[in-house]
């Protein structure tokens, strides 16, 4: 079987199921005469998604920016903290209880505080997303940096290699698969955070569209926003997955 | 008198555990001359791997002294090349870059060692594999790469910790012949590396070595030193000679405490 044919065979079952569900949904709505405000049909949703009555691109841009910002902050802060924890046992002892405490906080409940401190806008939404998403990055980075063969470290010691060099040449590349799999989790967490922020208070963004469409019983619009949100999430997830194939090709196929 | 490359003088090592101190090595005295191939055999837990790491300065000894090539060992010394049971190659690096790692870690210009790295890979039959990843190589090939890496900076002393222990028996026999060839067995002792080789296989130790040091456990100490005066270069036929069998039997008896002519004693402690 050729490569392209194998790829096709791989995605075909999911594709068929997805198409089947759409058809069933469309049929169910028309056969049972379900009202639009309860469950709009797929075609109605698609129409709503490209409707000119609402500035979709503006909302997508606002939410996309919040998601991307949240992801970036979580990634940078998470990797930096993970490196600090792996570098210094003292920093690890000082930071870990605090990080565990922060992680047990229901981040959604903190959202109103962020808005109180930072006002309306994209920044608080980014920070909520970052807060939800950064913890797995910290843990996975630290674990990836420390999960190293003793013999490998002896190899560094024999040559009196400085600690930073062992980090740069051995520990950090070794942690790539760990970091990248955490970033996949963070990609979805960033979406949740950004939408929660928009739910709490905002005047733009896809979360805002969902809140306002519900108050006006415009369910197709809410569905449309939902689909756009998942498109944003998928794009980010796909980007991380692609990055992982470039940075850590040796780890591909080990997870799942 | 040949030059002594490694001199172990009454080396002892005690390490602390949760249940009190454990004596890992006791009164180890051993001189290894330049170009000599010495194996350490003994049951698991006899401290043979520990001794190798102490000799490299990777673990602190509690008493005694070690001198490697004129340098007292108090901390890691860059005069040794190490090969471990696992190849421990960096999965993200090409084969060539793996071989060049010691140069980078030691802060040398890796570019200057490129030709040497390629020559070494060619020597072990891996020419053409320079740009492959470790994951694309078999276990035996990976261990050859690890050997090249250990030889890159041309250290006077090679420390090998059960390097072929994870390979299947046939690959292992191949690798033994290969190691002797790379070591330069046919060319005579001048310019050869000094090798300290840890194994729990008696035939492997006898086949490779000039001397076999038999260790007993808890605390690890030298029970016997057997001179292996089998002619070099050794070949597959060497294993079938009576002398080979006699040396193996003597080591077996020392390890198990069997009296000559008595029934065999299982070597379970070795496996």
XYZ file of C-alpha atoms in Angstrom:
527
model
C 0.000 0.000 0.000
C 1.342 3.434 -0.849
C 1.984 5.996 1.837
C -0.932 8.209 0.828
C -3.306 5.249 0.708
C -2.232 4.150 4.184
C -2.809 7.669 5.533
C -6.253 7.667 3.930
C -7.081 4.271 5.422
C -6.019 5.646 8.791
C -8.337 8.663 8.785
C -11.209 7.056 6.887
C -13.062 5.467 9.862
C -13.149 8.734 11.800
C -14.198 10.623 8.696
C -17.035 8.192 7.919
C -18.312 8.285 11.507
C -18.215 12.079 11.529
C -20.148 12.297 8.254
C -22.651 9.738 9.489
C -23.306 11.698 12.683
C -23.836 14.890 10.691
C -26.354 13.164 8.430
C -28.200 11.636 11.402
C -28.281 15.006 13.136
C -29.629 16.729 10.015
C -32.274 14.012 9.534
C -33.303 13.981 13.181
C -33.843 17.719 13.214
C -36.069 17.686 10.091
C -37.885 14.363 10.787
C -38.777 15.164 14.403
C -39.251 18.851 13.707
C -36.889 19.913 16.514
C -37.065 23.652 17.016
C -34.067 25.674 16.031
C -33.495 27.257 19.449
C -33.225 23.767 20.970
C -31.035 22.091 18.363
C -30.225 23.783 15.070
C -29.444 21.515 12.117
C -25.878 21.300 10.782
C -26.780 23.369 7.732
C -28.253 26.104 9.943
C -25.077 26.081 12.024
C -22.873 26.382 8.948
C -25.023 29.254 7.707
C -24.674 30.962 11.081
C -20.906 30.416 11.034
C -20.565 32.476 7.867
C -23.406 34.896 8.514
C -22.624 38.506 7.706
C -24.771 39.820 10.574
C -22.010 39.408 13.027
C -18.337 40.362 12.895
C -17.007 36.783 13.094
C -13.454 37.678 12.190
C -13.217 40.218 14.984
C -14.411 37.688 17.539
C -12.220 34.914 16.183
C -9.242 37.259 16.258
C -9.917 38.304 19.873
C -10.354 34.736 21.112
C -7.511 33.405 18.992
C -5.186 36.041 20.430
C -6.258 35.196 23.997
C -5.723 31.471 23.358
C -2.361 31.947 21.712
C -1.218 34.363 24.405
C -2.350 31.996 27.153
C -0.507 29.136 25.490
C 2.673 31.151 25.042
C 2.709 32.430 28.628
C 2.008 28.952 30.003
C 4.713 27.407 27.817
C 7.426 29.963 28.603
C 6.649 30.235 32.326
C 6.146 26.473 32.655
C 9.395 25.520 30.912
C 11.354 28.181 32.839
C 9.981 26.985 36.186
C 10.581 23.354 35.240
C 14.224 24.120 34.411
C 14.671 25.993 37.706
C 13.177 23.063 39.629
C 15.389 20.523 37.888
C 18.460 22.744 38.218
C 18.286 23.425 41.925
C 16.959 21.009 44.560
C 16.532 23.973 46.888
C 14.362 25.843 44.395
C 12.403 22.641 43.926
C 11.743 22.316 47.651
C 10.730 25.977 47.858
C 8.534 26.073 44.766
C 6.801 22.722 44.635
C 4.372 23.112 47.576
C 3.405 26.522 46.261
C 2.852 25.204 42.744
C 0.783 22.291 44.005
C -1.331 24.728 46.003
C -1.883 26.955 42.972
C -2.796 23.903 40.932
C -5.467 22.830 43.412
C -7.181 26.220 43.186
C -10.237 26.108 40.937
C -8.856 28.466 38.319
C -12.316 29.277 37.012
C -13.135 30.762 40.415
C -10.086 33.012 40.186
C -11.253 34.485 36.879
C -13.389 37.278 38.404
C -10.378 38.417 40.449
C -8.206 38.699 37.366
C -10.859 40.844 35.721
C -11.089 42.964 38.867
C -7.332 43.563 38.861
C -6.702 43.880 35.167
C -9.978 45.184 33.797
C -11.729 44.087 30.637
C -9.723 42.982 27.675
C -7.672 40.154 26.327
C -4.935 40.169 28.973
C -6.976 38.740 31.883
C -8.351 36.028 29.581
C -4.822 35.134 28.537
C -3.708 34.897 32.143
C -6.597 32.632 33.136
C -5.741 30.304 30.254
C -2.066 30.427 31.195
C -2.872 29.656 34.833
C -4.865 26.574 33.833
C -2.278 25.388 31.348
C 1.117 25.959 32.919
C 1.190 23.334 35.655
C 1.552 20.240 33.450
C 4.360 22.008 31.586
C 6.267 22.653 34.822
C 5.916 19.065 35.997
C 6.703 17.452 32.655
C 9.678 19.719 32.023
C 11.144 18.926 35.436
C 10.495 15.189 35.041
C 11.922 15.133 31.514
C 15.065 16.919 32.685
C 15.584 14.532 35.580
C 14.634 11.243 33.855
C 18.089 10.626 32.577
C 20.215 7.524 32.592
C 22.844 7.574 35.370
C 25.381 6.251 32.875
C 24.619 9.205 30.630
C 25.376 11.586 33.486
C 28.582 9.682 34.251
C 29.564 10.295 30.661
C 29.257 14.040 31.327
C 31.134 13.736 34.627
C 34.083 11.909 33.085
C 34.772 14.967 30.950
C 34.132 17.422 33.779
C 31.413 18.955 31.634
C 29.893 22.037 33.305
C 26.325 21.676 34.538
C 24.926 24.069 31.953
C 26.479 22.050 29.174
C 24.945 18.823 30.441
C 21.616 20.661 30.494
C 22.041 22.109 27.015
C 23.356 18.983 25.319
C 21.742 16.125 27.221
C 18.983 17.028 29.654
C 17.009 19.553 27.630
C 16.789 17.537 24.386
C 15.945 14.533 26.535
C 12.997 16.493 27.947
C 11.562 17.499 24.534
C 9.038 14.636 24.312
C 7.873 15.304 27.881
C 7.531 19.034 27.305
C 5.751 18.609 23.991
C 3.197 16.175 25.348
C 2.472 18.650 28.166
C 2.098 21.418 25.592
C -0.624 19.391 23.877
C -2.565 19.437 27.147
C -1.828 23.131 27.530
C -3.159 23.834 24.038
C -6.630 22.671 25.121
C -6.348 24.284 28.559
C -5.572 27.637 26.928
C -8.859 27.413 24.997
C -10.836 26.696 28.170
C -9.182 29.581 30.007
C -9.746 32.091 27.251
C -13.441 31.195 26.931
C -13.973 31.246 30.711
C -12.496 34.738 30.793
C -14.851 35.839 28.053
C -17.803 34.273 29.850
C -17.083 36.222 33.010
C -16.801 39.610 31.374
C -15.965 40.761 27.877
C -17.313 42.627 24.907
C -15.563 40.630 22.229
C -14.605 37.080 21.487
C -16.345 33.789 20.789
C -17.172 33.244 24.468
C -18.936 36.584 24.436
C -20.877 35.510 21.311
C -22.091 32.372 23.114
C -23.215 34.325 26.201
C -25.107 36.966 24.187
C -26.636 34.459 21.752
C -28.025 32.479 24.660
C -29.752 35.493 26.130
C -31.373 36.126 22.740
C -32.165 32.406 22.186
C -30.051 32.502 19.016
C -28.825 28.924 19.375
C -27.427 28.569 15.812
C -25.099 31.459 16.616
C -23.942 29.726 19.819
C -23.292 26.530 17.867
C -21.414 28.499 15.230
C -19.201 30.073 17.890
C -18.626 26.648 19.402
C -17.437 25.266 16.093
C -15.111 28.235 15.572
C -13.669 27.695 19.064
C -12.940 24.071 18.289
C -11.344 25.098 14.995
C -9.009 27.421 16.924
C -8.240 24.666 19.410
C -7.523 22.166 16.640
C -5.200 24.580 14.843
C -3.170 25.140 17.998
C -3.093 21.438 18.837
C -2.062 20.604 15.288
C 0.729 23.179 15.451
C 2.082 21.620 18.666
C 1.839 18.133 17.178
C 3.738 19.315 14.087
C 6.365 20.966 16.291
C 6.769 17.721 18.192
C 7.350 15.803 14.969
C 10.112 18.268 14.066
C 11.755 18.597 17.491
C 11.369 15.068 18.814
C 10.932 12.701 15.875
C 12.529 9.892 17.896
C 9.648 10.003 20.385
C 6.921 9.740 17.758
C 4.892 6.606 18.134
C 5.993 6.133 21.751
C 2.993 7.947 23.185
C -0.708 7.450 22.510
C 59.203 -3.148 32.760
C 56.014 -1.978 31.055
C 54.431 1.252 32.179
C 51.654 0.884 34.756
C 48.514 2.643 33.525
C 46.283 1.998 36.473
C 47.472 1.371 39.984
C 44.895 0.448 42.634
C 46.393 0.446 46.120
C 44.332 -0.987 48.997
C 41.163 0.610 47.661
C 38.176 0.401 49.988
C 34.729 1.858 49.662
C 31.941 2.069 52.184
C 28.663 3.685 51.315
C 25.782 4.637 53.578
C 22.333 3.156 53.124
C 19.111 3.505 55.078
C 20.013 0.385 57.063
C 23.576 1.381 57.880
C 26.959 1.385 56.151
C 27.704 -1.233 53.486
C 31.235 -2.171 52.570
C 31.273 -2.388 48.768
C 35.009 -2.786 48.217
C 37.674 -4.117 50.521
C 41.436 -3.864 50.110
C 41.608 -3.975 46.323
C 45.197 -3.883 45.114
C 45.863 -4.288 41.407
C 48.324 -2.955 38.849
C 47.441 -2.988 35.174
C 50.179 -2.416 32.636
C 49.935 -0.442 29.425
C 48.227 -2.421 26.682
C 46.966 -5.069 29.076
C 43.438 -6.466 28.909
C 42.136 -7.258 32.394
C 38.657 -8.562 33.172
C 36.817 -8.411 36.469
C 34.411 -11.302 37.009
C 32.224 -11.984 39.971
C 28.653 -12.466 41.067
C 26.133 -9.628 41.125
C 26.843 -7.313 44.005
C 30.550 -8.076 44.247
C 31.342 -4.455 43.530
C 32.966 -4.957 40.125
C 30.939 -2.186 38.494
C 31.509 0.031 41.516
C 35.246 -0.566 41.241
C 35.158 0.580 37.622
C 33.420 3.817 38.584
C 35.739 4.405 41.520
C 38.675 3.959 39.153
C 37.233 6.636 36.872
C 36.789 9.013 39.803
C 33.025 8.924 39.386
C 32.425 7.538 42.896
C 34.528 8.421 45.937
C 36.627 5.729 47.550
C 36.801 5.578 51.328
C 40.381 4.404 51.650
C 43.413 3.613 49.554
C 44.606 5.361 46.428
C 44.293 5.104 42.669
C 46.732 6.436 40.107
C 45.762 6.466 36.439
C 48.522 7.240 33.956
C 50.449 9.206 36.571
C 47.435 11.163 37.818
C 46.055 10.486 41.318
C 42.303 9.994 41.037
C 40.394 12.248 43.400
C 37.726 13.385 40.978
C 36.653 12.376 37.457
C 39.620 12.248 35.157
C 39.286 12.752 31.415
C 41.845 10.003 30.757
C 39.271 7.245 30.543
C 36.763 6.159 27.962
C 33.675 4.439 29.318
C 31.363 1.874 27.739
C 28.304 0.756 29.673
C 25.938 -2.190 29.454
C 23.405 0.000 27.659
C 24.801 1.984 24.762
C 23.251 5.184 26.222
C 23.325 6.999 22.911
C 21.516 10.319 22.553
C 18.410 9.432 20.556
C 18.115 12.869 18.974
C 21.630 12.957 17.591
C 23.028 11.347 14.486
C 25.525 8.527 14.934
C 28.404 10.842 14.025
C 27.268 13.487 16.536
C 26.970 10.817 19.209
C 30.560 9.792 18.649
C 31.589 13.470 18.819
C 29.817 14.056 22.153
C 32.916 13.629 24.373
C 34.715 16.386 22.449
C 31.776 18.723 22.987
C 31.410 17.849 26.659
C 35.135 18.335 27.237
C 34.922 21.776 25.621
C 37.049 20.834 22.612
C 36.442 21.792 19.021
C 34.215 18.971 17.802
C 34.898 19.845 14.169
C 38.537 18.886 14.610
C 37.517 15.383 15.667
C 35.182 14.759 12.756
C 37.705 12.814 10.695
C 38.724 10.702 13.668
C 35.066 9.936 14.430
C 34.512 8.803 10.835
C 37.657 6.653 10.949
C 36.499 4.998 14.162
C 33.063 4.261 12.703
C 34.759 2.777 9.672
C 36.968 0.670 11.932
C 33.940 -0.937 13.571
C 32.202 -1.454 10.225
C 29.722 1.386 10.500
C 30.881 3.525 7.583
C 27.805 4.932 5.890
C 25.812 5.064 9.131
C 27.100 8.518 10.159
C 23.792 10.279 9.575
C 21.474 7.580 10.913
C 19.777 7.865 14.300
C 20.500 5.397 17.116
C 16.941 4.080 16.843
C 17.704 2.776 13.351
C 20.593 0.571 14.585
C 20.574 -2.876 16.176
C 21.790 -3.410 19.744
C 25.183 -4.681 18.607
C 25.643 -1.737 16.247
C 24.685 0.715 18.993
C 27.305 -0.794 21.262
C 29.901 -0.358 18.496
C 28.949 3.326 18.344
C 29.390 3.535 22.130
C 32.864 2.021 21.697
C 33.748 4.642 19.067
C 32.513 7.360 21.408
C 34.719 6.028 24.208
C 37.746 5.982 21.884
C 37.219 9.447 20.364
C 39.573 11.374 22.638
C 42.138 8.556 22.523
C 42.152 7.868 26.283
C 44.949 5.658 27.636
C 42.428 3.628 29.642
C 39.168 2.051 28.521
C 36.659 1.041 31.198
C 33.950 -1.327 30.013
C 31.045 -2.277 32.262
C 29.388 -5.451 30.916
C 29.266 -3.846 27.471
C 27.884 -6.952 25.751
C 25.750 -8.206 28.625
C 22.496 -7.143 26.990
C 23.249 -8.760 23.624
C 22.228 -12.236 22.519
C 24.892 -14.954 22.749
C 25.831 -15.000 19.057
C 26.096 -11.235 18.739
C 28.123 -11.265 21.910
C 30.684 -13.702 20.502
C 30.925 -11.554 17.376
C 31.448 -8.453 19.480
C 34.208 -10.155 21.465
C 36.161 -10.849 18.269
C 35.379 -7.360 17.031
C 36.627 -5.777 20.263
C 39.917 -7.689 20.081
C 40.360 -6.601 16.469
C 39.640 -2.933 17.234
C 41.913 -3.136 20.259
C 44.697 -4.113 17.887
C 45.315 -7.648 19.101
C 47.181 -8.648 15.940
C 49.593 -5.710 16.057
C 51.227 -6.484 19.410
C 51.031 -4.686 22.717
C 52.639 -1.389 21.661
C 50.069 1.374 21.274
C 47.193 -0.754 22.509
C 44.693 0.637 24.960
C 44.672 -0.631 28.490
C 41.274 -2.181 29.096
C 39.503 -2.926 32.356
C 36.502 -5.044 31.451
C 33.673 -6.041 33.788
C 31.629 -9.115 32.919
C 29.753 -11.924 34.603
C 30.521 -14.343 31.792
C 33.502 -16.578 32.539
C 34.086 -17.592 28.875
C 33.962 -13.982 27.792
C 36.532 -12.997 30.414
C 38.862 -15.867 29.492
C 38.512 -15.284 25.769
C 39.320 -11.567 25.925
C 41.807 -11.142 28.730
C 45.453 -11.288 29.594
C 44.424 -11.592 33.220
C 41.111 -12.314 34.907
C 40.493 -10.860 38.336
C 37.958 -12.983 40.235
C 36.000 -11.045 42.835
C 33.977 -12.306 45.765
C 31.003 -10.440 47.183
C 30.146 -8.541 50.368
C 32.559 -6.930 50.717
C 33.935 -6.983 47.186
C 37.486 -8.247 47.314
C 39.909 -9.996 45.002
C 39.611 -13.772 45.394
C 41.999 -14.807 42.643
C 43.959 -13.442 39.718
C 44.267 -15.843 36.775
C 46.861 -15.320 34.050
C 45.414 -16.270 30.688
C 48.392 -17.212 28.561
C 46.409 -18.256 25.515
C 48.159 -17.156 22.316
C 46.949 -14.076 20.475
C 45.347 -13.314 18.127
C 42.539 -15.445 19.482
C 39.918 -16.949 17.256
C 36.770 -19.010 17.379
C 39.009 -22.084 17.765
C 40.493 -20.670 20.977
C 37.258 -21.462 22.762
C 37.638 -25.154 21.892
C 41.121 -25.614 23.387
C 41.848 -27.524 26.578
C 43.653 -24.518 28.090
C 40.554 -22.394 27.583
C 38.527 -24.982 29.491
C 41.076 -25.247 32.304
C 41.136 -21.492 32.866
C 37.338 -21.352 32.820
C 37.098 -24.214 35.304
C 39.569 -22.628 37.702
C 37.569 -19.400 37.721
C 34.339 -21.337 38.133
C 35.761 -23.213 41.127
C 36.969 -20.003 42.759
C 33.574 -18.391 42.290
C 31.522 -21.320 43.552
C 33.905 -22.815 46.102
C 33.669 -26.215 44.377
C 36.438 -28.725 45.143
C 38.151 -30.252 42.100
C 36.334 -33.427 41.066
C 33.232 -32.629 43.143
C 29.758 -32.207 41.688
C 28.959 -28.998 39.855
C 27.585 -26.061 41.772
C 25.002 -23.826 40.144
C 26.300 -20.426 39.206
C 23.007 -18.781 40.031
C 24.732 -15.922 41.747
C 26.225 -14.999 38.399
C 23.127 -14.754 36.292
